[in-house]
Structure formats: structure tokens, C-alpha cells
Amino acid sequence: MSSQGDGAAEEGPETASTETDATSGDIITVTIGATVPTGFEHTAAEEIKEKIGVDARISKDRGRVFFPITTDKLFQVHLLKSVDNLFVVVEEYHHYQFKESKDETLMELQELASKLPWTNALEVWKLNGTLKKKKGHRRGGNAAKSKPNCETGDVTLADTEQQELPQAVSAAEGQTGAEDTHEGETCTQDSDEAAPGAKLIKFRVTCNRAGDKHSFSSNEAARDFGGAVQEFFQWKADMTKFDIEVLLNIHNEEVVIGIALTEESLHRRNISHFGPTTLRSTLCYGMLRLCKPQASDIILDPMCGTGAIPLEGAIEFNSSYYVAGDNNDMAVNRTVNNICHIQKRRADKGSVSGLPIDTVQWDLCNLPIRTSSVDIIITDMPFGKRMGSRKKNWDLYPSCLREMARVCRPGSGKAVLLTQDKKCFSKAISRMGGLWRKQHTVWVNVGGLHAGVYLLKRTGDVFGQTPEDVYESRGTVNTQGNEKDDKQLS
């Protein structure tokens, strides 16, 4: 792609659209961008290949993938479970040469707005609107957290007089309200309020910027680029009740301009009762794919919190059976409420409401489960920040790993464990050397924290006959009583 902001970008194999006329009703090919949980880009690419049949390209900016799709298959992008947000690419520049002066750079961004190939992207945006059910107003200010060295800016210009635009597709405006965004999440609103006939289109521009060599801020880029988009399309700027969200993603010298296709991040899809440490559904899906559930597998989440992991599994990998438990009664109640919410939603749609999941309140280090009866253990362990403490983790981690080894099938059992307390976890695994083997680690960003998803394999050693069983005395397990009060996983 071109490295200049003159708008006349060279269209390479990764350009946003083909030369087919989008307004003719013909099938066109566009590039779709997706934000995914950081660290699970390859998992998302595998799912895209599996469900859509195309190869995805992983961006240099972690947490984003791109793939081509034809408009007749656009509905398939909404079947993806590993992506947070979707957008159609207007144009992308892999080596954009920013000017050294801030004023020159911002002026160049203003000039870029009128030279971009908007037509196909706007047609896809309109088509996408017909594929989704109308929802209520977008929740204002629902900003997500941002990556380190990342900024997000929404800029709002003064409202111009309302004009009825017969054919207009929404435009962007500059509204300044800095929003930190982590993994590209931004607040969403719905393209509704469609009055019959022509209506005024409202828009906003969201800028996500990463890199320390830029002379401008996200807010300044969104403000100036949004103002130019507004002038070009004559759209009305509205930061919360917008129809179109124009995205300006800048990562070092890579620039991608797009139009959002999702109104609300897809990671909220299963949870209605949130707790203090609720995992994103998209991250849960990535963890589940990592352990490759098979038909009839018994899958255990001994620290289920709000039940995000077993719920995602029961919906997406429903040939396995899930047991969710926690030692905190509030966490167990949240899980039950979330299960009931999903069952009611499915019943309202006329689908089979039953889910292969059960919920129990238990003592994590003394599980009421038979030895060697579980195929997969998958859970979000306490980081020692919002839940529990780092000090107590030094006792809790070895005790729970030992109990997990007891219930897991020797030789074939697996565990997928998420934690940010890497030092404590590594030490606990080294003390469990005869029971667990670490196979793979995926480094992820969880709420701004650098955490690891560890894939462990249960060794063939019979529980009760390894040196670890002697080293980890039964007395250690009983120290868990104190953790029980602090360990409110949700």
C-alpha cells in the first residue's frame, strides 16, 4: 500500500475492496478487520479459516486480524466467537510516512478524508445493518480500557445544521472525549431511529493510536480527520447516538481506516450478572479452543466465578459436559443466574433451552469428585489483586494444582489455567513436576495486566505414588480455609 497520505493509495492484494462497482448490486469483495483478545490472534485466524474458509492476516498491532470476504457471505462474520469487534476496511497503509510537524500531519489527515475509497465500505455498512436486529440506543461513554502506549480519541465538532441526505451513509465528526481502549473496544450504539425516507446520518470518529514517535495525540487526529469527514459527507456529529462509527487506527507507521460493523463488543454475549473479575467470553472461547474439547469429555472449572468459561463451553462445545463450582456462594449464585438467563433467551427463540452444565459450591482443595474422573480442567486462577492476595497464592496454587491432578485422568487429562501471578505459578508447577507437564503458554492482556494461559498435560503417574504427594502433605491442603474467605472469583 502507499506510504503517503495523499489518498491515492496503491491497491495491493490487501486493499480494502475490489474494483467491482458496489452500487451496482453485484457481489463485491472487501477486507474485514477484527479485534481479538491479545495473544489469541492465531486462534482467531484458525476459526476464520474453519468457518469462513479464508486465510486471515495477523496485524503487527497485536489484537487485530484481517481477512477478505464477499458480500454474499457477510453474515458469516457474525458467527465468529473469538472476535470482540468487527469493522470493514476503507483503506490501509502499511508504511505511512507522517510529517515531522504536527500541523502538517493533521492537515494531511484532513486532506486524506476526501480521497479515500468510501463507496464499498459504506455499502457493506448498509448491508450489515440489514443483517442485525435493531437494538436500543448505544450506551454512552461505554469506553473500554486501553493498551499501554495506546490512546483512543473521539472527537466531536459543533453540530452543523441538520440536512436530509437522500443517499448519504453516515459520516464522521470530531468530538473530543478521550476514551482509553483496550483491544479496540469502544462504546457502541445502534444504527436505528431510521425514519422512513431520507434521514440525517450521525457519526463519530474513534482514533486508536499506538507508538511513541507521533507528533499528535489521538484526540487531535480524531478531531481533524473527523472534521474533514463531516465536511466531505455533510454528516452530523454525535458522540453517543451515532449511526456510523469511523475508525482511525494508527500503530507506529501502519494506518487503517475502517467503519465499525458491531454495535457492542461481542465479548459480552453470555453474561448478564457480572462479578469483579468476570472473564470476557472471547477470551474464554480462546482458552477452550486451546484444550480442544472432545465429545463426552468431562470439563471442570473449579473456580468458576460468574461461570463465563463453562457457559461459553456449554454453548459452543456442547458435546462435552461441564461442571462449574466455586467456594463463594455469591459467585455460585451469579453462575446460576447467568445459566438461567441463557436458557430463557434460548427458550424465547424457540431453541432447546437445556445446557450440558451443572453448578456446585465446594472447597477448591477438597473437591467432591472421584479421582481420575475429569478430562479437562479449565479455570481463571486468582491473580492476587482484586481477589485473594499474592501471599496466599503461595499456599493456594500448590494445593489446588495437587487436587486438580487428583481428579484429572492420568496420561490424557489436560488443564488450561489463566493467571497473572507467573512467579508463584511457575514455582508451584516445579513442585508438581511428577503430576503436570507444561506444554504451551499463551501470553494475554487481561484488563491491562500481562497474564499467561498455561496448557498443562497430566502425566501418567498415578496420584498418591509420586514424590509430590509426600512433599505436599495433607496439612497443606487444609490451609485453604483462609483462602476460602478471600477467594470470591467472579
Coordinates of C-alpha atoms in Angstrom, one line a residue:
M1 CA 0.0 0.0 0.0
S2 CA 1.0 3.6 -0.4
S3 CA 3.0 5.1 2.3
Q4 CA 1.7 8.6 1.7
G5 CA -1.5 10.2 2.9
D6 CA -2.5 11.6 -0.4
G7 CA -5.4 9.2 -0.6
A8 CA -4.2 7.7 -3.9
A9 CA -3.0 4.5 -2.3
E10 CA -1.8 1.8 -4.5
E11 CA -4.2 -1.1 -4.3
G12 CA -2.3 -4.2 -3.4
P13 CA -3.5 -7.7 -2.6
E14 CA -4.5 -6.4 0.9
T15 CA -6.6 -3.4 -0.2
A16 CA -10.0 -2.8 1.2
S17 CA -12.1 -3.5 -1.8
T18 CA -12.1 -4.8 -5.3
E19 CA -12.7 -2.8 -8.4
T20 CA -16.3 -4.1 -8.7
D21 CA -18.9 -1.4 -8.6
A22 CA -20.5 -1.6 -5.1
T23 CA -23.6 0.3 -6.1
S24 CA -24.5 -2.0 -9.0
G25 CA -25.8 -4.7 -6.7
D26 CA -23.0 -7.0 -7.7
I27 CA -21.1 -9.1 -5.2
I28 CA -18.0 -7.3 -4.0
T29 CA -15.0 -8.3 -2.0
V30 CA -13.9 -6.3 1.0
T31 CA -11.4 -6.7 3.8
I32 CA -12.9 -7.2 7.3
G33 CA -10.8 -6.3 10.3
A34 CA -11.4 -7.9 13.7
T35 CA -10.2 -7.1 17.2
V36 CA -9.4 -10.2 19.2
P37 CA -8.1 -10.9 22.7
T38 CA -4.4 -10.1 22.7
G39 CA -2.4 -13.3 22.4
F40 CA -5.2 -15.3 20.7
E41 CA -4.7 -13.9 17.2
H42 CA -3.7 -17.3 15.8
T43 CA -6.8 -18.9 17.4
A44 CA -9.0 -16.3 15.7
A45 CA -7.2 -17.0 12.4
E46 CA -7.9 -20.7 12.8
E47 CA -11.6 -20.1 13.5
I48 CA -11.9 -17.8 10.4
K49 CA -10.3 -20.5 8.2
E50 CA -12.6 -23.1 9.7
K51 CA -15.9 -21.2 9.5
I52 CA -15.4 -18.9 6.5
G53 CA -12.7 -20.7 4.6
V54 CA -10.3 -17.8 4.0
D55 CA -6.8 -17.1 5.4
A56 CA -6.6 -14.3 7.9
R57 CA -3.6 -12.0 8.2
I58 CA -2.4 -11.1 11.7
S59 CA -1.6 -7.4 12.1
K60 CA 1.6 -6.1 13.5
D61 CA -0.6 -4.4 16.0
R62 CA -1.4 -7.2 18.5
G63 CA -5.0 -8.0 18.9
R64 CA -6.1 -7.5 15.3
V65 CA -6.6 -9.8 12.3
F66 CA -7.8 -9.0 8.7
F67 CA -9.4 -11.3 6.2
P68 CA -11.3 -10.9 2.8
I69 CA -14.9 -11.7 2.4
T70 CA -17.5 -11.3 -0.3
T71 CA -20.8 -9.5 0.5
D72 CA -22.9 -12.6 -0.1
K73 CA -21.1 -14.2 2.8
L74 CA -21.1 -11.2 5.1
F75 CA -23.4 -12.8 7.6
Q76 CA -20.7 -15.4 8.4
V77 CA -18.6 -12.8 10.2
H78 CA -21.2 -12.6 12.9
L79 CA -20.8 -16.3 13.6
L80 CA -17.2 -15.9 14.8
K81 CA -16.8 -16.3 18.6
S82 CA -13.2 -15.3 19.0
V83 CA -13.6 -11.7 17.9
D84 CA -14.5 -8.7 20.0
N85 CA -15.4 -6.1 17.4
L86 CA -15.6 -6.1 13.6
F87 CA -15.1 -3.4 11.0
V88 CA -14.9 -3.1 7.3
V89 CA -11.6 -1.6 6.0
V90 CA -11.9 1.5 3.9
E91 CA -8.2 1.7 3.2
E92 CA -4.9 0.7 4.9
Y93 CA -1.3 1.9 4.6
H94 CA 1.5 -0.3 5.9
H95 CA 4.2 2.3 5.7
Y96 CA 2.5 5.7 6.1
Q97 CA 5.1 8.5 6.2
F98 CA 3.9 11.0 8.8
K99 CA 5.2 14.5 8.6
E100 CA 7.6 15.8 11.3
S101 CA 5.4 18.8 12.0
K102 CA 2.1 18.2 13.9
D103 CA 0.3 20.8 11.8
E104 CA 1.4 19.3 8.5
T105 CA 0.4 15.8 9.7
L106 CA -3.0 16.9 10.8
M107 CA -3.6 18.8 7.6
E108 CA -2.6 15.7 5.6
L109 CA -5.2 13.7 7.6
Q110 CA -7.8 16.3 6.7
E111 CA -7.0 16.0 3.0
L112 CA -7.0 12.2 3.2
A113 CA -10.7 12.1 4.2
S114 CA -11.9 13.3 0.8
K115 CA -9.6 11.0 -1.2
L116 CA -10.5 7.6 0.4
P117 CA -12.5 4.9 -1.5
W118 CA -15.5 5.0 0.8
T119 CA -18.1 3.5 -1.6
N120 CA -17.7 -0.2 -1.0
A121 CA -17.2 0.1 2.8
L122 CA -20.4 2.2 3.1
E123 CA -22.3 -0.3 1.0
V124 CA -21.1 -3.1 3.3
W125 CA -22.1 -1.0 6.3
K126 CA -25.6 -0.6 5.0
L127 CA -25.8 -4.3 4.1
N128 CA -24.6 -5.2 7.6
G129 CA -27.4 -3.1 9.1
T130 CA -30.0 -5.4 7.5
L131 CA -28.4 -8.5 9.0
K132 CA -28.7 -7.4 12.6
K133 CA -31.7 -6.9 14.8
K134 CA -32.3 -3.4 15.8
K135 CA -31.3 -2.6 19.3
G136 CA -31.9 0.3 21.7
H137 CA -29.6 3.3 22.0
R138 CA -26.0 2.8 22.4
R139 CA -24.8 3.2 25.9
G140 CA -22.9 6.4 26.0
G141 CA -19.5 6.5 27.4
N142 CA -19.0 2.8 27.5
A143 CA -15.3 3.1 26.8
A144 CA -13.0 0.2 27.2
K145 CA -9.6 0.1 28.7
S146 CA -6.5 0.8 26.6
K147 CA -3.3 -0.9 25.8
P148 CA -0.1 0.5 27.2
N149 CA 1.2 3.3 25.0
C150 CA -2.2 3.3 23.3
E151 CA -4.6 6.1 23.1
T152 CA -8.1 6.5 21.8
G153 CA -9.8 9.7 21.0
D154 CA -13.3 10.5 20.0
V155 CA -13.7 14.0 18.7
T156 CA -16.9 16.0 18.3
L157 CA -17.3 19.0 16.3
A158 CA -20.0 21.6 16.7
D159 CA -23.3 20.4 15.3
T160 CA -23.9 21.7 11.8
E161 CA -27.4 22.4 10.7
Q162 CA -29.4 19.3 10.1
Q163 CA -29.7 18.3 6.4
E164 CA -31.6 15.5 4.8
L165 CA -29.3 13.5 2.7
P166 CA -31.0 11.1 0.3
Q167 CA -28.2 8.7 -0.3
A168 CA -25.7 9.6 2.4
V169 CA -24.1 7.0 4.5
S170 CA -23.1 8.3 7.9
A171 CA -20.2 10.5 8.4
A172 CA -17.7 11.2 11.0
E173 CA -17.3 14.1 13.2
G174 CA -14.9 15.3 15.7
Q175 CA -15.9 15.0 19.2
T176 CA -13.3 15.1 21.9
G177 CA -13.8 12.7 24.7
A178 CA -10.7 10.7 25.3
E179 CA -11.5 7.1 25.7
D180 CA -8.9 4.5 26.7
T181 CA -9.5 1.5 24.6
H182 CA -8.0 -2.0 25.3
E183 CA -8.1 -4.4 22.4
G184 CA -10.0 -1.9 20.3
E185 CA -13.2 -1.9 22.3
T186 CA -15.3 1.3 22.1
C187 CA -18.7 2.2 23.1
T188 CA -21.4 1.1 20.7
Q189 CA -24.7 2.4 19.6
D190 CA -27.2 1.3 17.2
S191 CA -28.0 2.4 13.8
D192 CA -31.6 2.9 14.5
E193 CA -34.1 5.7 14.7
A194 CA -34.5 5.1 11.0
A195 CA -37.4 7.3 9.9
P196 CA -39.0 6.4 6.6
G197 CA -37.3 8.1 3.7
A198 CA -34.2 10.2 4.0
K199 CA -32.8 10.9 7.4
L200 CA -29.9 12.7 8.8
I201 CA -26.9 10.5 9.4
K202 CA -24.9 10.9 12.6
F203 CA -21.4 9.7 13.0
R204 CA -18.3 9.9 15.2
V205 CA -14.6 9.2 14.6
T206 CA -12.7 7.0 17.1
C207 CA -8.9 7.1 16.9
N208 CA -6.8 4.2 18.4
R209 CA -3.1 5.1 18.4
A210 CA -0.1 3.2 19.5
G211 CA 3.5 4.3 19.2
D212 CA 5.7 7.0 20.7
K213 CA 7.0 8.6 17.5
H214 CA 3.9 10.6 16.6
S215 CA 3.8 14.3 16.9
F216 CA 0.0 14.3 17.5
S217 CA -2.4 12.8 20.0
S218 CA -5.4 10.6 19.3
N219 CA -7.8 13.3 20.1
E220 CA -6.2 15.7 17.7
A221 CA -6.2 13.1 14.9
A222 CA -9.8 12.2 15.5
R223 CA -10.8 15.9 15.7
D224 CA -9.2 16.9 12.4
F225 CA -9.9 13.8 10.5
G226 CA -13.5 13.8 11.8
G227 CA -14.0 17.4 10.8
A228 CA -12.8 16.6 7.3
V229 CA -15.2 13.6 7.0
Q230 CA -18.0 15.7 8.2
E231 CA -17.3 18.4 5.7
F232 CA -17.0 15.8 2.9
F233 CA -20.2 13.9 3.6
Q234 CA -22.2 16.6 5.4
W235 CA -23.0 14.3 8.2
K236 CA -23.9 15.3 11.7
A237 CA -21.5 14.6 14.6
D238 CA -22.9 12.8 17.6
M239 CA -20.7 11.1 20.1
T240 CA -23.3 8.8 21.7
K241 CA -26.3 8.4 19.3
F242 CA -24.3 7.9 16.1
D243 CA -25.3 5.7 13.2
I244 CA -21.8 5.2 11.8
E245 CA -18.5 4.9 13.7
V246 CA -15.5 5.7 11.6
L247 CA -12.3 4.1 12.9
L248 CA -8.8 5.6 12.5
N249 CA -6.3 3.0 13.8
I250 CA -2.7 4.1 13.9
H251 CA 0.1 1.7 15.0
N252 CA 3.5 3.2 14.5
E253 CA 3.6 3.7 10.7
E254 CA 0.6 1.4 10.0
V255 CA -2.7 3.3 9.4
V256 CA -6.0 1.6 8.9
I257 CA -9.3 3.5 8.3
G258 CA -12.5 1.5 8.7
I259 CA -16.2 1.6 9.6
A260 CA -17.4 -0.4 12.6
L261 CA -19.8 -3.3 12.0
T262 CA -20.5 -4.2 15.6
E263 CA -22.5 -2.0 17.9
E264 CA -21.4 -3.6 21.1
S265 CA -18.3 -5.7 21.8
L266 CA -19.2 -9.4 21.3
H267 CA -17.3 -10.4 24.4
R268 CA -20.4 -9.5 26.5
R269 CA -22.7 -12.1 24.7
N270 CA -23.3 -14.6 27.5
I271 CA -23.1 -12.7 30.8
S272 CA -25.9 -10.8 32.5
H273 CA -24.7 -11.0 36.1
F274 CA -21.1 -9.6 36.3
G275 CA -18.7 -10.0 39.1
P276 CA -15.5 -8.2 40.0
T277 CA -13.3 -10.4 37.8
T278 CA -15.6 -11.7 35.0
L279 CA -13.7 -13.0 32.0
R280 CA -14.5 -11.9 28.5
S281 CA -16.4 -14.5 26.5
T282 CA -14.0 -14.2 23.6
L283 CA -11.1 -15.0 25.9
C284 CA -13.0 -18.0 27.3
Y285 CA -13.5 -19.2 23.8
G286 CA -9.8 -19.0 23.1
M287 CA -9.0 -20.9 26.2
L288 CA -11.5 -23.6 25.3
R289 CA -10.1 -24.0 21.8
L290 CA -6.6 -24.4 23.3
C291 CA -7.7 -27.6 25.1
K292 CA -9.7 -29.0 22.1
P293 CA -12.7 -30.4 23.9
Q294 CA -13.9 -33.8 22.5
A295 CA -17.4 -35.4 22.6
S296 CA -18.3 -36.8 26.0
D297 CA -15.4 -35.0 27.8
I298 CA -16.0 -34.1 31.4
I299 CA -14.8 -30.5 31.8
L300 CA -14.3 -28.9 35.2
D301 CA -14.0 -25.2 36.3
P302 CA -13.2 -25.4 40.0
M303 CA -13.1 -21.6 40.4
C304 CA -15.9 -20.6 38.0
G305 CA -16.7 -17.1 39.3
T306 CA -19.6 -15.9 37.1
G307 CA -19.4 -19.1 35.0
A308 CA -18.1 -17.4 31.9
I309 CA -15.8 -20.3 30.9
P310 CA -18.2 -23.2 31.4
L311 CA -21.1 -21.2 29.8
E312 CA -19.1 -20.5 26.7
G313 CA -18.2 -24.1 26.5
A314 CA -21.7 -25.4 27.1
I315 CA -22.9 -23.2 24.2
E316 CA -20.1 -23.6 21.7
F317 CA -18.7 -27.1 22.5
N318 CA -21.9 -28.7 23.7
S319 CA -21.0 -32.3 23.1
S320 CA -18.9 -32.1 26.4
Y321 CA -20.3 -31.9 29.9
Y322 CA -19.3 -29.0 32.2
V323 CA -19.2 -28.8 36.0
A324 CA -18.8 -25.3 37.4
G325 CA -18.0 -24.7 41.1
D326 CA -16.7 -22.1 43.5
N327 CA -16.2 -21.8 47.2
N328 CA -18.1 -18.5 47.3
D329 CA -21.9 -18.5 47.5
M330 CA -22.2 -15.2 45.6
A331 CA -20.1 -16.5 42.8
V332 CA -22.2 -19.7 42.5
N333 CA -25.4 -17.6 42.5
R334 CA -24.1 -15.4 39.7
T335 CA -23.3 -18.5 37.7
V336 CA -26.7 -20.0 38.2
N337 CA -28.3 -16.7 37.2
N338 CA -26.2 -16.5 34.1
I339 CA -27.2 -20.0 33.1
C340 CA -30.9 -19.3 33.7
H341 CA -30.5 -16.1 31.6
I342 CA -29.1 -18.0 28.6
Q343 CA -31.8 -20.8 29.0
K344 CA -34.6 -18.2 29.0
R345 CA -33.1 -16.4 26.0
R346 CA -32.9 -19.7 24.1
A347 CA -36.4 -20.7 25.1
D348 CA -37.7 -17.3 23.9
K349 CA -36.2 -18.0 20.5
G350 CA -37.8 -21.4 20.3
S351 CA -34.4 -23.3 20.7
V352 CA -33.7 -26.1 23.0
S353 CA -33.0 -24.4 26.3
G354 CA -31.1 -27.1 28.1
L355 CA -27.3 -26.8 28.6
P356 CA -24.8 -29.5 29.5
I357 CA -23.7 -27.8 32.7
D358 CA -24.1 -28.2 36.4
T359 CA -23.1 -25.9 39.3
V360 CA -21.8 -26.8 42.7
Q361 CA -20.5 -24.9 45.8
W362 CA -17.3 -26.6 47.1
D363 CA -13.9 -26.4 48.7
L364 CA -11.4 -26.0 45.9
C365 CA -8.7 -28.1 47.7
N366 CA -11.1 -30.9 48.6
L367 CA -13.3 -31.4 45.6
P368 CA -16.3 -33.8 45.9
I369 CA -15.2 -35.6 42.7
R370 CA -13.8 -39.0 42.2
T371 CA -10.1 -39.5 41.5
S372 CA -9.1 -39.7 37.8
S373 CA -12.6 -38.8 36.5
V374 CA -12.2 -35.4 34.8
D375 CA -10.8 -35.0 31.2
I376 CA -10.1 -31.2 31.2
I377 CA -9.7 -28.6 33.9
I378 CA -10.0 -25.0 32.7
T379 CA -10.2 -22.0 35.1
D380 CA -9.2 -18.5 35.8
M381 CA -7.0 -18.6 38.9
P382 CA -6.9 -15.7 41.4
F383 CA -4.3 -13.1 40.4
G384 CA -3.9 -11.9 44.0
K385 CA -5.0 -8.4 43.1
R386 CA -8.8 -8.0 43.1
M387 CA -9.2 -11.5 44.5
G388 CA -7.1 -13.2 47.2
S389 CA -3.6 -12.0 47.7
R390 CA -0.1 -12.8 46.3
K391 CA 0.9 -14.1 49.7
K392 CA -1.9 -16.6 50.0
N393 CA -1.4 -17.7 46.4
W394 CA 1.9 -19.3 47.5
D395 CA -0.1 -21.8 49.6
L396 CA -3.2 -21.9 47.4
Y397 CA -1.6 -22.7 44.0
P398 CA 0.3 -25.9 45.0
S399 CA -2.7 -27.2 46.9
C400 CA -5.2 -26.6 44.1
L401 CA -2.8 -28.0 41.5
R402 CA -2.4 -31.1 43.5
E403 CA -6.2 -31.5 43.9
M404 CA -6.6 -30.9 40.2
A405 CA -4.1 -33.6 39.5
R406 CA -6.0 -36.0 41.7
V407 CA -9.3 -35.6 39.8
C408 CA -7.7 -35.4 36.3
R409 CA -7.2 -38.5 34.2
P410 CA -3.5 -39.6 34.2
G411 CA -1.9 -39.7 30.8
S412 CA -4.8 -38.0 28.9
G413 CA -6.0 -35.2 31.1
K414 CA -5.3 -31.5 30.4
A415 CA -5.6 -28.2 32.2
V416 CA -5.8 -24.7 30.8
L417 CA -5.1 -22.2 33.6
L418 CA -5.1 -18.4 33.4
T419 CA -3.0 -16.4 35.9
Q420 CA -1.1 -13.2 36.2
D421 CA 0.9 -14.4 39.2
K422 CA 3.6 -16.0 37.0
K423 CA 6.3 -16.4 39.6
C424 CA 4.1 -18.2 42.1
F425 CA 2.6 -20.4 39.3
S426 CA 6.0 -21.4 38.0
K427 CA 7.2 -22.3 41.4
A428 CA 4.0 -24.4 42.1
I429 CA 4.4 -26.2 38.8
S430 CA 8.0 -27.1 39.6
R431 CA 6.9 -28.6 42.8
M432 CA 4.3 -30.6 40.8
G433 CA 6.8 -31.9 38.3
G434 CA 5.7 -35.5 38.6
L435 CA 2.0 -34.8 38.1
W436 CA 1.9 -31.9 35.5
R437 CA 3.9 -31.1 32.4
K438 CA 3.8 -27.6 30.9
Q439 CA 3.2 -27.8 27.2
H440 CA 2.4 -24.4 25.9
T441 CA 1.9 -20.8 27.2
V442 CA -0.1 -18.0 25.5
W443 CA 0.6 -14.5 26.8
V444 CA -2.5 -12.4 27.0
N445 CA -3.6 -9.0 28.2
V446 CA -6.4 -9.1 30.8
G447 CA -7.6 -5.7 31.9
G448 CA -4.2 -4.2 31.3
L449 CA -2.4 -7.0 33.1
H450 CA 0.1 -9.2 31.4
A451 CA -1.1 -12.7 32.2
G452 CA -0.4 -16.2 30.9
V453 CA -2.7 -19.0 29.7
Y454 CA -0.9 -22.3 30.6
L455 CA -1.7 -25.5 28.8
L456 CA -0.7 -28.4 31.1
K457 CA -0.7 -32.1 30.4
R458 CA -1.4 -34.6 33.2
T459 CA 1.4 -37.1 33.4
G460 CA 0.7 -40.9 33.5
D461 CA 1.9 -41.1 37.2
V462 CA -0.8 -42.5 39.4
F463 CA -1.9 -40.0 42.1
G464 CA -0.7 -40.9 45.5
Q465 CA 2.5 -42.6 44.2
T466 CA 4.7 -39.6 43.3
P467 CA 7.2 -37.7 45.4
E468 CA 4.9 -34.7 45.2
D469 CA 2.3 -36.5 47.2
V470 CA 4.8 -36.8 50.1
Y471 CA 6.1 -33.3 49.7
E472 CA 2.6 -31.8 49.6
S473 CA 1.3 -33.0 52.9
R474 CA -2.4 -33.2 53.6
G475 CA -1.8 -30.4 56.1
T476 CA -1.0 -28.0 53.3
V477 CA -4.4 -28.6 51.8
N478 CA -6.1 -27.6 55.0
T479 CA -4.5 -24.2 54.9
Q480 CA -7.1 -23.4 52.2
G481 CA -9.7 -22.5 54.8
N482 CA -8.4 -18.9 54.9
E483 CA -8.3 -18.6 51.2
K484 CA -11.9 -19.6 51.0
D485 CA -13.0 -16.3 52.5
D486 CA -10.9 -14.2 50.1
K487 CA -11.4 -16.2 47.0
Q488 CA -14.5 -14.8 45.6
L489 CA -14.0 -15.5 42.0
S490 CA -16.4 -13.8 39.7

